[in-house]
Amino acid sequence: MTNRARAAARVTEGGSVGRCVRLALGGVLGLGLLACASAGPQPVPSGPPAPTPVSTPAKSAAASPLREEGVPSLEPCLREVNEAQEATRATPDETGAWLRLATALHEARRLQEAARAAWRAVELEARFETWSTLGRVLTDGDVFMAKGAAVGAYQAYTMAARNATDAGKAARNFLTLAYRDFSLGHDDQALELIEEAGRLAPSDPLVPFDRAQVLSVAGRRDEARAAAEKALTLLDTQTQSQTPADPALAGVQAIAAAILGGEPVARPGLMVAGELLPERFWARPPVRGHSLALEIDPETDRFFPLLPTVALRLAVPTTWAHAMKATDKAIHLRLAAPEGEAVLLAELTVFPLRSERFDLRHAAEAGRQGAAGPRAEVSPLRPVEREKGLAYWFSATDGTVDPQAPAEGQHRYLWQAFAYVRPFVLSATFLANRQDAGTEAAVLALLRSFDVFALATAAGPDPAGP
């Protein structure tokens, strides 16, 4: 039994897969398995795939002032999302409608929503296509490995394999998950998954080909050459018998021959944490997005998201150094200017409009603008005497105080900000030790970078709790 299989067995012990599995969805930081393209599983490539541009009429790009230069428009994806959402409203118990929505949301990089739609499809009909779709969403991203989504994706693909009529497709699912491990340097995990794929489809050339790449990067050159030679043999046999050619095998021959000749293979690259993001969550390249932890409620057996942790830390759109802590009620950020002594603390909370914790006067104004999409309202910066509670709460971890926390009374300037997406509100409190343009710019950059819907759904089934 592989390490991942053992982990999956632990989380499912004593109950159904749906009731006990803990899944986490990774933020998409540069590998884009499904960027407005085919939703099929992919083999391990020899290098990071290039972003897939989205075809958009010229007037669409000109009409959107928020689009960054060189950032492909997601408007075609969003149109498909809207149409798929209408289909689920018209036929809420139709599995195909939810699969379409999950795929559309995945392509639009709205991963937390895609996972919920995919899980709904599994609830309606647990079959190969539904489990595979859920697995693909959970496999997408670079930070998910540390959050447990690897186990969730493995379980989804295992359930897909049990319901598969085509063992080859089930094997390709495991190769996709192996790619995620390989890209993150988890070579042993990748090899275990490739071995599992080989048990399902021993004649698939991609199995020894992927194995050859992982072994080559790991420095196991003799084993890599043997695997590459086997891949070329299987490829030659399949090429002679298969019509039309499998597009997933394109380039396999050249790369396998290079490995056989002793040439090194590069590990797929990852984006750097903290890299700048575009201003609007729907105007970023299709290979980027947020991450979100997901869990199944043991009482209702329903899929719901938890507060993100690493994701928001990676998405901070500023050169300021940053740290983050999250509780089940709020997210706390601490930012420090690259030069100087400026420090900014932030507390972000998401709750529905019905909650008494929110002043509905702000919601009424935000609601009038909500139809156009997420909109942040930032009040003028105003001085305060002291915000000891916020500063201490942020810096306390397990009863201890962060030694890097600013001294009491240092934070004397406060912003209140609200962002609205029906039917949720993001409330943000920013506390700074100085009032200057750089600090205010950091606040605005943070607000503009957040995927407000992701935050809105991140508070779980009852974000209005005490």
Short mmCIF file of C-alpha atoms in Angstrom, two decimals:
data_model
loop_
_atom_site.label_atom_id
_atom_site.label_comp_id
_atom_site.label_asym_id
_atom_site.label_seq_id
_atom_site.Cartn_x
_atom_site.Cartn_y
_atom_site.Cartn_z
CA MET A 1 0.00 0.00 0.00
CA THR A 2 1.37 3.42 -0.94
CA ASN A 3 1.83 6.25 1.56
CA ARG A 4 -1.07 8.09 -0.02
CA ALA A 5 -3.26 4.99 0.09
CA ARG A 6 -2.45 4.55 3.76
CA ALA A 7 -3.33 8.18 4.41
CA ALA A 8 -6.58 7.78 2.52
CA ALA A 9 -7.39 4.68 4.53
CA ARG A 10 -6.81 6.56 7.77
CA VAL A 11 -9.20 9.38 6.92
CA THR A 12 -11.90 7.00 5.70
CA GLU A 13 -11.62 4.47 8.51
CA GLY A 14 -14.95 3.94 10.18
CA GLY A 15 -17.16 5.66 7.62
CA SER A 16 -18.00 6.36 4.00
CA VAL A 17 -15.67 8.17 1.65
CA GLY A 18 -18.10 11.08 1.45
CA ARG A 19 -18.46 11.38 5.21
CA CYS A 20 -14.86 11.17 6.30
CA VAL A 21 -12.55 12.40 3.55
CA ARG A 22 -10.73 15.68 4.17
CA LEU A 23 -9.83 17.53 1.03
CA ALA A 24 -7.93 20.72 0.34
CA LEU A 25 -7.85 22.63 -2.90
CA GLY A 26 -4.59 24.13 -4.10
CA GLY A 27 -4.16 27.59 -5.52
CA VAL A 28 -3.27 27.61 -9.15
CA LEU A 29 0.10 29.34 -9.40
CA GLY A 30 1.38 28.49 -12.82
CA LEU A 31 0.75 24.97 -14.07
CA GLY A 32 -2.84 25.31 -15.39
CA LEU A 33 -3.94 21.81 -16.33
CA LEU A 34 -7.26 23.17 -17.56
CA ALA A 35 -7.01 26.80 -18.62
CA CYS A 36 -10.05 27.19 -20.87
CA ALA A 37 -8.98 24.01 -22.66
CA SER A 38 -9.68 20.28 -22.56
CA ALA A 39 -10.65 18.91 -19.17
CA GLY A 40 -8.88 15.61 -19.81
CA PRO A 41 -6.08 14.42 -17.49
CA GLN A 42 -2.56 15.22 -18.60
CA PRO A 43 0.71 13.23 -18.58
CA VAL A 44 3.84 14.49 -16.88
CA PRO A 45 5.34 17.06 -19.28
CA SER A 46 9.05 17.68 -19.66
CA GLY A 47 8.63 21.28 -18.53
CA PRO A 48 5.98 23.73 -17.35
CA PRO A 49 3.22 24.18 -19.94
CA ALA A 50 2.68 27.64 -21.36
CA PRO A 51 -0.55 29.45 -20.42
CA THR A 52 -3.34 28.77 -22.88
CA PRO A 53 -4.63 32.06 -24.33
CA VAL A 54 -8.37 32.60 -24.39
CA SER A 55 -9.90 33.73 -27.66
CA THR A 56 -11.71 37.02 -27.08
CA PRO A 57 -13.09 39.63 -29.50
CA ALA A 58 -10.91 42.73 -29.66
CA LYS A 59 -13.67 44.97 -28.33
CA SER A 60 -13.89 42.92 -25.13
CA ALA A 61 -10.27 43.65 -24.26
CA ALA A 62 -10.66 47.34 -25.03
CA ALA A 63 -13.87 47.63 -23.03
CA SER A 64 -12.32 46.43 -19.77
CA PRO A 65 -10.03 49.02 -18.16
CA LEU A 66 -9.15 46.53 -15.42
CA ARG A 67 -7.42 44.11 -17.77
CA GLU A 68 -3.65 44.14 -17.46
CA GLU A 69 -1.56 44.22 -20.59
CA GLY A 70 -0.77 40.67 -21.65
CA VAL A 71 -3.49 39.15 -19.44
CA PRO A 72 -5.93 37.07 -21.51
CA SER A 73 -9.59 37.85 -20.97
CA LEU A 74 -11.71 35.32 -19.14
CA GLU A 75 -14.97 36.64 -20.57
CA PRO A 76 -15.62 33.52 -22.74
CA CYS A 77 -15.13 31.35 -19.65
CA LEU A 78 -17.44 33.56 -17.61
CA ARG A 79 -20.15 33.38 -20.25
CA GLU A 80 -19.96 29.59 -20.08
CA VAL A 81 -20.15 29.81 -16.27
CA ASN A 82 -23.33 31.89 -16.48
CA GLU A 83 -24.93 29.50 -18.95
CA ALA A 84 -23.94 26.48 -16.87
CA GLN A 85 -25.36 28.10 -13.73
CA GLU A 86 -28.65 28.66 -15.53
CA ALA A 87 -28.65 24.98 -16.50
CA THR A 88 -28.28 23.88 -12.87
CA ARG A 89 -31.14 26.17 -11.85
CA ALA A 90 -33.35 24.72 -14.57
CA THR A 91 -32.40 21.09 -13.81
CA PRO A 92 -30.97 21.02 -10.27
CA ASP A 93 -30.94 17.22 -10.10
CA GLU A 94 -29.22 16.67 -13.45
CA THR A 95 -25.69 15.31 -13.06
CA GLY A 96 -24.60 16.56 -16.46
CA ALA A 97 -25.55 20.13 -15.61
CA TRP A 98 -23.37 20.10 -12.48
CA LEU A 99 -20.47 18.51 -14.38
CA ARG A 100 -20.74 21.27 -16.97
CA LEU A 101 -20.75 23.90 -14.22
CA ALA A 102 -17.77 22.32 -12.45
CA THR A 103 -15.77 22.30 -15.68
CA ALA A 104 -16.73 25.89 -16.52
CA LEU A 105 -15.81 27.14 -13.06
CA HIS A 106 -12.54 25.21 -13.20
CA GLU A 107 -11.63 26.80 -16.51
CA ALA A 108 -12.51 30.24 -15.13
CA ARG A 109 -10.16 29.52 -12.19
CA ARG A 110 -12.96 29.74 -9.62
CA LEU A 111 -11.67 26.60 -7.97
CA GLN A 112 -13.56 26.66 -4.69
CA GLU A 113 -16.87 26.86 -6.56
CA ALA A 114 -15.72 24.22 -9.04
CA ALA A 115 -15.06 21.78 -6.21
CA ARG A 116 -18.51 22.34 -4.74
CA ALA A 117 -20.16 21.81 -8.13
CA ALA A 118 -18.11 18.66 -8.72
CA TRP A 119 -19.06 17.32 -5.32
CA ARG A 120 -22.73 17.95 -6.07
CA ALA A 121 -22.33 15.88 -9.24
CA VAL A 122 -20.80 13.08 -7.16
CA GLU A 123 -23.72 13.30 -4.73
CA LEU A 124 -26.18 12.91 -7.61
CA GLU A 125 -24.33 10.13 -9.39
CA ALA A 126 -21.08 8.57 -8.21
CA ARG A 127 -19.48 7.40 -11.44
CA PHE A 128 -16.17 7.68 -13.25
CA GLU A 129 -16.83 11.10 -14.78
CA THR A 130 -17.99 12.74 -11.55
CA TRP A 131 -15.18 11.37 -9.39
CA SER A 132 -12.61 12.25 -12.06
CA THR A 133 -13.89 15.82 -12.30
CA LEU A 134 -13.64 16.27 -8.54
CA GLY A 135 -10.15 14.79 -8.57
CA ARG A 136 -9.00 17.15 -11.32
CA VAL A 137 -10.15 20.21 -9.38
CA LEU A 138 -8.42 19.00 -6.22
CA THR A 139 -5.25 18.18 -8.15
CA ASP A 140 -4.96 21.69 -9.59
CA GLY A 141 -2.52 23.97 -7.80
CA ASP A 142 0.90 24.17 -6.22
CA VAL A 143 0.29 24.63 -2.50
CA PHE A 144 -2.31 21.92 -1.98
CA MET A 145 0.16 19.18 -1.08
CA ALA A 146 0.77 20.62 2.37
CA LYS A 147 -2.97 20.94 3.04
CA GLY A 148 -4.06 17.35 2.47
CA ALA A 149 -5.69 17.66 -0.93
CA ALA A 150 -3.34 15.02 -2.28
CA VAL A 151 -5.19 12.47 -0.16
CA GLY A 152 -8.54 13.83 -1.32
CA ALA A 153 -7.53 13.74 -4.98
CA TYR A 154 -6.14 10.23 -4.55
CA GLN A 155 -9.41 9.08 -3.05
CA ALA A 156 -11.42 10.69 -5.83
CA TYR A 157 -9.27 9.03 -8.49
CA THR A 158 -9.45 5.70 -6.65
CA MET A 159 -13.24 5.89 -6.63
CA ALA A 160 -13.14 6.84 -10.31
CA ALA A 161 -11.01 3.78 -11.07
CA ARG A 162 -13.51 1.52 -9.31
CA ASN A 163 -16.24 2.87 -11.59
CA ALA A 164 -14.14 2.99 -14.76
CA THR A 165 -14.96 1.08 -17.91
CA ASP A 166 -11.69 2.31 -19.45
CA ALA A 167 -8.69 1.47 -17.28
CA GLY A 168 -6.49 3.66 -19.45
CA LYS A 169 -8.43 6.80 -18.52
CA ALA A 170 -8.28 5.86 -14.85
CA ALA A 171 -4.51 5.43 -15.15
CA ARG A 172 -4.14 8.88 -16.70
CA ASN A 173 -5.85 10.34 -13.62
CA PHE A 174 -3.09 8.97 -11.40
CA LEU A 175 -0.46 10.28 -13.82
CA THR A 176 -2.00 13.74 -13.47
CA LEU A 177 -1.68 13.54 -9.69
CA ALA A 178 1.88 12.24 -10.11
CA TYR A 179 2.67 15.40 -12.07
CA ARG A 180 1.62 17.55 -9.12
CA ASP A 181 3.92 15.60 -6.81
CA PHE A 182 6.74 15.73 -9.35
CA SER A 183 6.41 19.50 -9.78
CA LEU A 184 6.67 19.98 -6.01
CA GLY A 185 9.70 17.72 -5.62
CA HIS A 186 7.79 14.81 -4.06
CA ASP A 187 9.49 12.26 -6.28
CA ASP A 188 8.79 9.19 -4.14
CA GLN A 189 5.07 10.00 -4.08
CA ALA A 190 5.10 10.57 -7.83
CA LEU A 191 6.75 7.21 -8.45
CA GLU A 192 4.17 5.45 -6.27
CA LEU A 193 1.35 7.01 -8.30
CA ILE A 194 3.02 6.12 -11.59
CA GLU A 195 3.33 2.53 -10.36
CA GLU A 196 -0.38 2.55 -9.56
CA ALA A 197 -1.13 3.83 -13.05
CA GLY A 198 1.02 1.03 -14.45
CA ARG A 199 -1.09 -1.58 -12.70
CA LEU A 200 -4.17 -0.18 -14.44
CA ALA A 201 -2.62 0.34 -17.88
CA PRO A 202 0.66 -1.57 -18.22
CA SER A 203 0.84 -0.97 -21.98
CA ASP A 204 0.43 2.83 -21.82
CA PRO A 205 3.72 4.44 -22.97
CA LEU A 206 3.08 7.40 -20.66
CA VAL A 207 3.64 5.23 -17.58
CA PRO A 208 7.32 4.41 -18.23
CA PHE A 209 7.78 7.83 -19.87
CA ASP A 210 6.66 9.68 -16.74
CA ARG A 211 8.72 7.32 -14.62
CA ALA A 212 11.77 8.08 -16.76
CA GLN A 213 11.37 11.82 -16.24
CA VAL A 214 11.03 11.57 -12.46
CA LEU A 215 14.01 9.21 -12.21
CA SER A 216 16.11 11.46 -14.44
CA VAL A 217 15.47 14.52 -12.26
CA ALA A 218 16.16 12.43 -9.15
CA GLY A 219 19.59 11.53 -10.56
CA ARG A 220 18.78 7.84 -11.04
CA ARG A 221 20.04 7.90 -14.62
CA ASP A 222 20.40 4.15 -15.25
CA GLU A 223 16.83 3.47 -14.14
CA ALA A 224 15.66 6.49 -16.12
CA ARG A 225 17.27 5.18 -19.30
CA ALA A 226 15.67 1.76 -18.81
CA ALA A 227 12.25 3.37 -18.34
CA ALA A 228 12.77 5.59 -21.39
CA GLU A 229 13.70 2.58 -23.49
CA LYS A 230 10.52 0.80 -22.39
CA ALA A 231 8.46 3.90 -23.21
CA LEU A 232 9.90 4.00 -26.73
CA THR A 233 9.14 0.31 -27.24
CA LEU A 234 5.52 0.69 -26.12
CA LEU A 235 5.18 3.90 -28.12
CA ASP A 236 6.35 2.16 -31.29
CA THR A 237 3.85 -0.66 -30.75
CA GLN A 238 0.99 1.73 -30.05
CA THR A 239 1.82 4.04 -32.95
CA GLN A 240 1.55 1.14 -35.36
CA SER A 241 -1.82 -0.02 -34.02
CA GLN A 242 -3.60 3.15 -32.91
CA THR A 243 -5.51 5.47 -35.27
CA PRO A 244 -5.86 8.37 -34.77
CA ALA A 245 -2.75 9.11 -32.76
CA ASP A 246 -3.15 9.89 -29.06
CA PRO A 247 -2.44 13.65 -28.65
CA ALA A 248 -1.13 13.03 -25.13
CA LEU A 249 1.82 11.17 -26.67
CA ALA A 250 3.03 14.13 -28.72
CA GLY A 251 6.67 14.83 -27.93
CA VAL A 252 7.14 11.62 -25.97
CA GLN A 253 9.50 10.08 -28.50
CA ALA A 254 11.93 13.02 -28.61
CA ILE A 255 12.09 13.46 -24.83
CA ALA A 256 12.38 9.73 -24.13
CA ALA A 257 15.19 9.48 -26.68
CA ALA A 258 16.96 12.38 -24.97
CA ILE A 259 16.71 10.64 -21.58
CA LEU A 260 17.97 7.43 -23.16
CA GLY A 261 20.96 9.41 -24.42
CA GLY A 262 21.71 10.67 -20.92
CA GLU A 263 20.41 14.22 -21.31
CA PRO A 264 18.96 15.77 -18.10
CA VAL A 265 15.28 16.67 -17.71
CA ALA A 266 14.21 19.82 -15.89
CA ARG A 267 11.62 19.71 -13.13
CA PRO A 268 8.49 21.77 -13.91
CA GLY A 269 8.86 25.28 -12.52
CA LEU A 270 6.65 27.00 -9.96
CA MET A 271 5.75 30.63 -9.52
CA VAL A 272 7.31 32.51 -6.64
CA ALA A 273 5.18 33.14 -3.55
CA GLY A 274 4.10 36.75 -3.28
CA GLU A 275 4.18 37.42 -7.01
CA LEU A 276 1.99 40.36 -8.02
CA LEU A 277 -1.56 39.58 -9.07
CA PRO A 278 -3.86 41.59 -11.34
CA GLU A 279 -6.37 43.95 -9.76
CA ARG A 280 -9.50 41.87 -10.31
CA PHE A 281 -9.88 38.19 -9.64
CA TRP A 282 -11.64 37.58 -12.96
CA ALA A 283 -9.01 39.49 -14.97
CA ARG A 284 -6.00 37.33 -14.19
CA PRO A 285 -4.42 34.70 -16.43
CA PRO A 286 -6.25 31.38 -16.40
CA VAL A 287 -3.26 29.71 -14.76
CA ARG A 288 -3.64 31.69 -11.54
CA GLY A 289 -6.14 31.61 -8.72
CA HIS A 290 -6.68 31.20 -4.99
CA SER A 291 -6.67 28.08 -2.92
CA LEU A 292 -9.30 27.01 -0.48
CA ALA A 293 -9.54 24.24 2.07
CA LEU A 294 -12.55 21.98 1.69
CA GLU A 295 -14.15 19.53 4.07
CA ILE A 296 -17.22 17.34 4.26
CA ASP A 297 -19.59 18.09 7.12
CA PRO A 298 -19.89 14.81 9.10
CA GLU A 299 -23.46 15.68 10.09
CA THR A 300 -24.96 16.70 6.76
CA ASP A 301 -22.49 14.90 4.47
CA ARG A 302 -22.24 18.13 2.47
CA PHE A 303 -19.16 19.72 0.96
CA PHE A 304 -18.26 23.16 2.30
CA PRO A 305 -15.14 25.36 2.26
CA LEU A 306 -13.05 26.39 5.22
CA LEU A 307 -11.03 29.55 5.76
CA PRO A 308 -8.03 29.65 3.44
CA THR A 309 -4.60 29.94 5.02
CA VAL A 310 -1.56 29.65 2.78
CA ALA A 311 -3.53 30.89 -0.21
CA LEU A 312 -4.01 34.43 1.02
CA ARG A 313 -0.43 34.65 2.14
CA LEU A 314 0.68 33.79 -1.38
CA ALA A 315 -1.77 36.24 -2.90
CA VAL A 316 -0.63 39.37 -1.06
CA PRO A 317 -0.11 41.82 -3.97
CA THR A 318 2.69 43.84 -2.47
CA THR A 319 6.42 43.71 -2.02
CA TRP A 320 5.94 44.11 1.73
CA ALA A 321 7.01 41.18 3.86
CA HIS A 322 3.97 39.36 5.18
CA ALA A 323 2.79 36.73 7.61
CA MET A 324 -0.67 35.37 8.24
CA LYS A 325 -2.70 33.54 10.83
CA ALA A 326 -6.24 32.28 10.42
CA THR A 327 -8.90 31.18 12.87
CA ASP A 328 -12.33 29.74 12.15
CA LYS A 329 -13.75 33.28 12.41
CA ALA A 330 -11.24 35.64 10.82
CA ILE A 331 -8.03 36.02 8.87
CA HIS A 332 -5.18 38.10 10.30
CA LEU A 333 -2.36 39.56 8.22
CA ARG A 334 0.80 41.34 9.29
CA LEU A 335 2.69 43.34 6.65
CA ALA A 336 5.99 45.16 6.97
CA ALA A 337 7.31 47.69 4.47
CA PRO A 338 10.36 46.63 2.42
CA GLU A 339 12.22 49.65 3.79
CA GLY A 340 11.51 51.67 6.89
CA GLU A 341 9.39 50.88 9.93
CA ALA A 342 5.87 50.92 8.49
CA VAL A 343 3.74 48.04 9.75
CA LEU A 344 0.18 47.17 8.78
CA LEU A 345 -2.13 44.74 10.57
CA ALA A 346 -5.35 43.51 8.99
CA GLU A 347 -8.37 41.59 10.23
CA LEU A 348 -10.76 40.20 7.61
CA THR A 349 -14.12 38.61 8.35
CA VAL A 350 -16.81 37.31 6.01
CA PHE A 351 -20.47 36.94 6.95
CA PRO A 352 -23.91 37.08 5.31
CA LEU A 353 -26.01 40.22 5.16
CA ARG A 354 -28.50 38.74 7.60
CA SER A 355 -25.86 38.77 10.31
CA GLU A 356 -26.30 41.32 13.12
CA ARG A 357 -22.52 41.70 13.15
CA PHE A 358 -22.69 43.94 10.09
CA ASP A 359 -24.08 47.47 9.83
CA LEU A 360 -26.75 47.11 7.12
CA ARG A 361 -26.34 50.73 6.10
CA HIS A 362 -23.06 49.74 4.50
CA ALA A 363 -24.72 46.71 2.90
CA ALA A 364 -27.50 48.80 1.39
CA GLU A 365 -25.03 51.07 -0.39
CA ALA A 366 -22.87 48.14 -1.48
CA GLY A 367 -25.94 46.23 -2.64
CA ARG A 368 -26.92 48.97 -5.04
CA GLN A 369 -23.59 48.48 -6.77
CA GLY A 370 -23.41 44.70 -6.38
CA ALA A 371 -25.00 43.78 -9.69
CA ALA A 372 -21.87 44.93 -11.52
CA GLY A 373 -19.76 42.46 -9.57
CA PRO A 374 -17.57 42.63 -6.46
CA ARG A 375 -17.04 46.19 -5.29
CA ALA A 376 -14.84 47.38 -2.45
CA GLU A 377 -15.77 50.44 -0.43
CA VAL A 378 -12.87 51.96 1.47
CA SER A 379 -13.50 54.69 4.04
CA PRO A 380 -11.00 57.53 4.59
CA LEU A 381 -8.11 56.76 6.91
CA ARG A 382 -8.84 58.01 10.39
CA PRO A 383 -6.63 58.13 13.50
CA VAL A 384 -7.42 56.12 16.61
CA GLU A 385 -6.06 56.20 20.13
CA ARG A 386 -5.02 52.58 20.33
CA GLU A 387 -6.03 49.18 19.00
CA LYS A 388 -4.37 46.95 21.53
CA GLY A 389 -6.96 44.21 21.17
CA LEU A 390 -6.46 43.73 17.46
CA ALA A 391 -2.66 43.91 17.65
CA TYR A 392 -2.46 41.46 20.55
CA TRP A 393 -5.03 39.08 19.03
CA PHE A 394 -3.13 38.91 15.82
CA SER A 395 0.24 38.32 17.45
CA ALA A 396 -0.93 35.70 19.94
CA THR A 397 -0.39 32.09 18.91
CA ASP A 398 -1.19 29.25 21.29
CA GLY A 399 -1.07 31.64 24.23
CA THR A 400 2.27 33.19 23.30
CA VAL A 401 2.99 36.59 21.81
CA ASP A 402 4.87 37.00 18.55
CA PRO A 403 8.19 38.68 19.50
CA GLN A 404 8.05 40.60 16.22
CA ALA A 405 4.73 42.21 17.11
CA PRO A 406 4.85 46.02 17.30
CA ALA A 407 4.82 47.65 20.71
CA GLU A 408 1.55 48.57 22.39
CA GLY A 409 0.09 51.82 21.12
CA GLN A 410 2.23 51.88 17.99
CA HIS A 411 -0.72 51.35 15.66
CA ARG A 412 -2.53 54.66 15.49
CA TYR A 413 -4.23 54.75 12.08
CA LEU A 414 -7.24 52.76 11.03
CA TRP A 415 -9.10 51.92 7.81
CA GLN A 416 -12.51 50.27 7.62
CA ALA A 417 -13.35 48.62 4.31
CA PHE A 418 -16.27 46.58 3.02
CA ALA A 419 -16.66 44.51 -0.13
CA TYR A 420 -19.97 43.02 -1.21
CA VAL A 421 -20.92 39.93 -3.21
CA ARG A 422 -24.50 38.73 -2.81
CA PRO A 423 -25.32 37.57 -0.23
CA PHE A 424 -22.02 38.01 1.62
CA VAL A 425 -19.94 40.91 2.90
CA LEU A 426 -16.21 41.08 3.47
CA SER A 427 -15.37 43.34 6.41
CA ALA A 428 -11.75 44.45 6.62
CA THR A 429 -10.08 46.42 9.38
CA PHE A 430 -6.60 47.73 8.67
CA LEU A 431 -4.44 49.11 11.46
CA ALA A 432 -1.21 51.00 10.69
CA ASN A 433 1.51 52.73 12.66
CA ARG A 434 1.72 55.63 10.23
CA GLN A 435 -0.39 57.53 7.75
CA ASP A 436 1.34 57.70 4.39
CA ALA A 437 0.67 56.99 0.73
CA GLY A 438 2.62 53.72 0.73
CA THR A 439 0.58 52.23 3.55
CA GLU A 440 -2.71 53.30 2.00
CA ALA A 441 -1.59 51.87 -1.37
CA ALA A 442 -0.89 48.53 0.33
CA VAL A 443 -4.42 48.50 1.76
CA LEU A 444 -5.97 49.21 -1.64
CA ALA A 445 -3.79 46.60 -3.34
CA LEU A 446 -4.86 43.98 -0.81
CA LEU A 447 -8.54 44.72 -1.28
CA ARG A 448 -8.30 44.69 -5.05
CA SER A 449 -6.46 41.39 -5.16
CA PHE A 450 -8.86 39.35 -3.06
CA ASP A 451 -11.26 37.02 -4.78
CA VAL A 452 -14.21 38.31 -2.78
CA PHE A 453 -16.45 35.38 -3.61
CA ALA A 454 -13.74 32.97 -2.46
CA LEU A 455 -13.57 34.83 0.82
CA ALA A 456 -17.34 34.98 1.08
CA THR A 457 -17.71 31.23 0.78
CA ALA A 458 -14.69 30.58 2.96
CA ALA A 459 -16.42 31.07 6.28
CA GLY A 460 -18.11 27.67 6.18
CA PRO A 461 -21.78 26.74 6.52
CA ASP A 462 -22.51 29.33 9.24
CA PRO A 463 -20.22 32.35 8.83
CA ALA A 464 -22.46 34.36 11.15
CA GLY A 465 -21.54 32.29 14.17
CA PRO A 466 -20.45 33.87 17.45
#
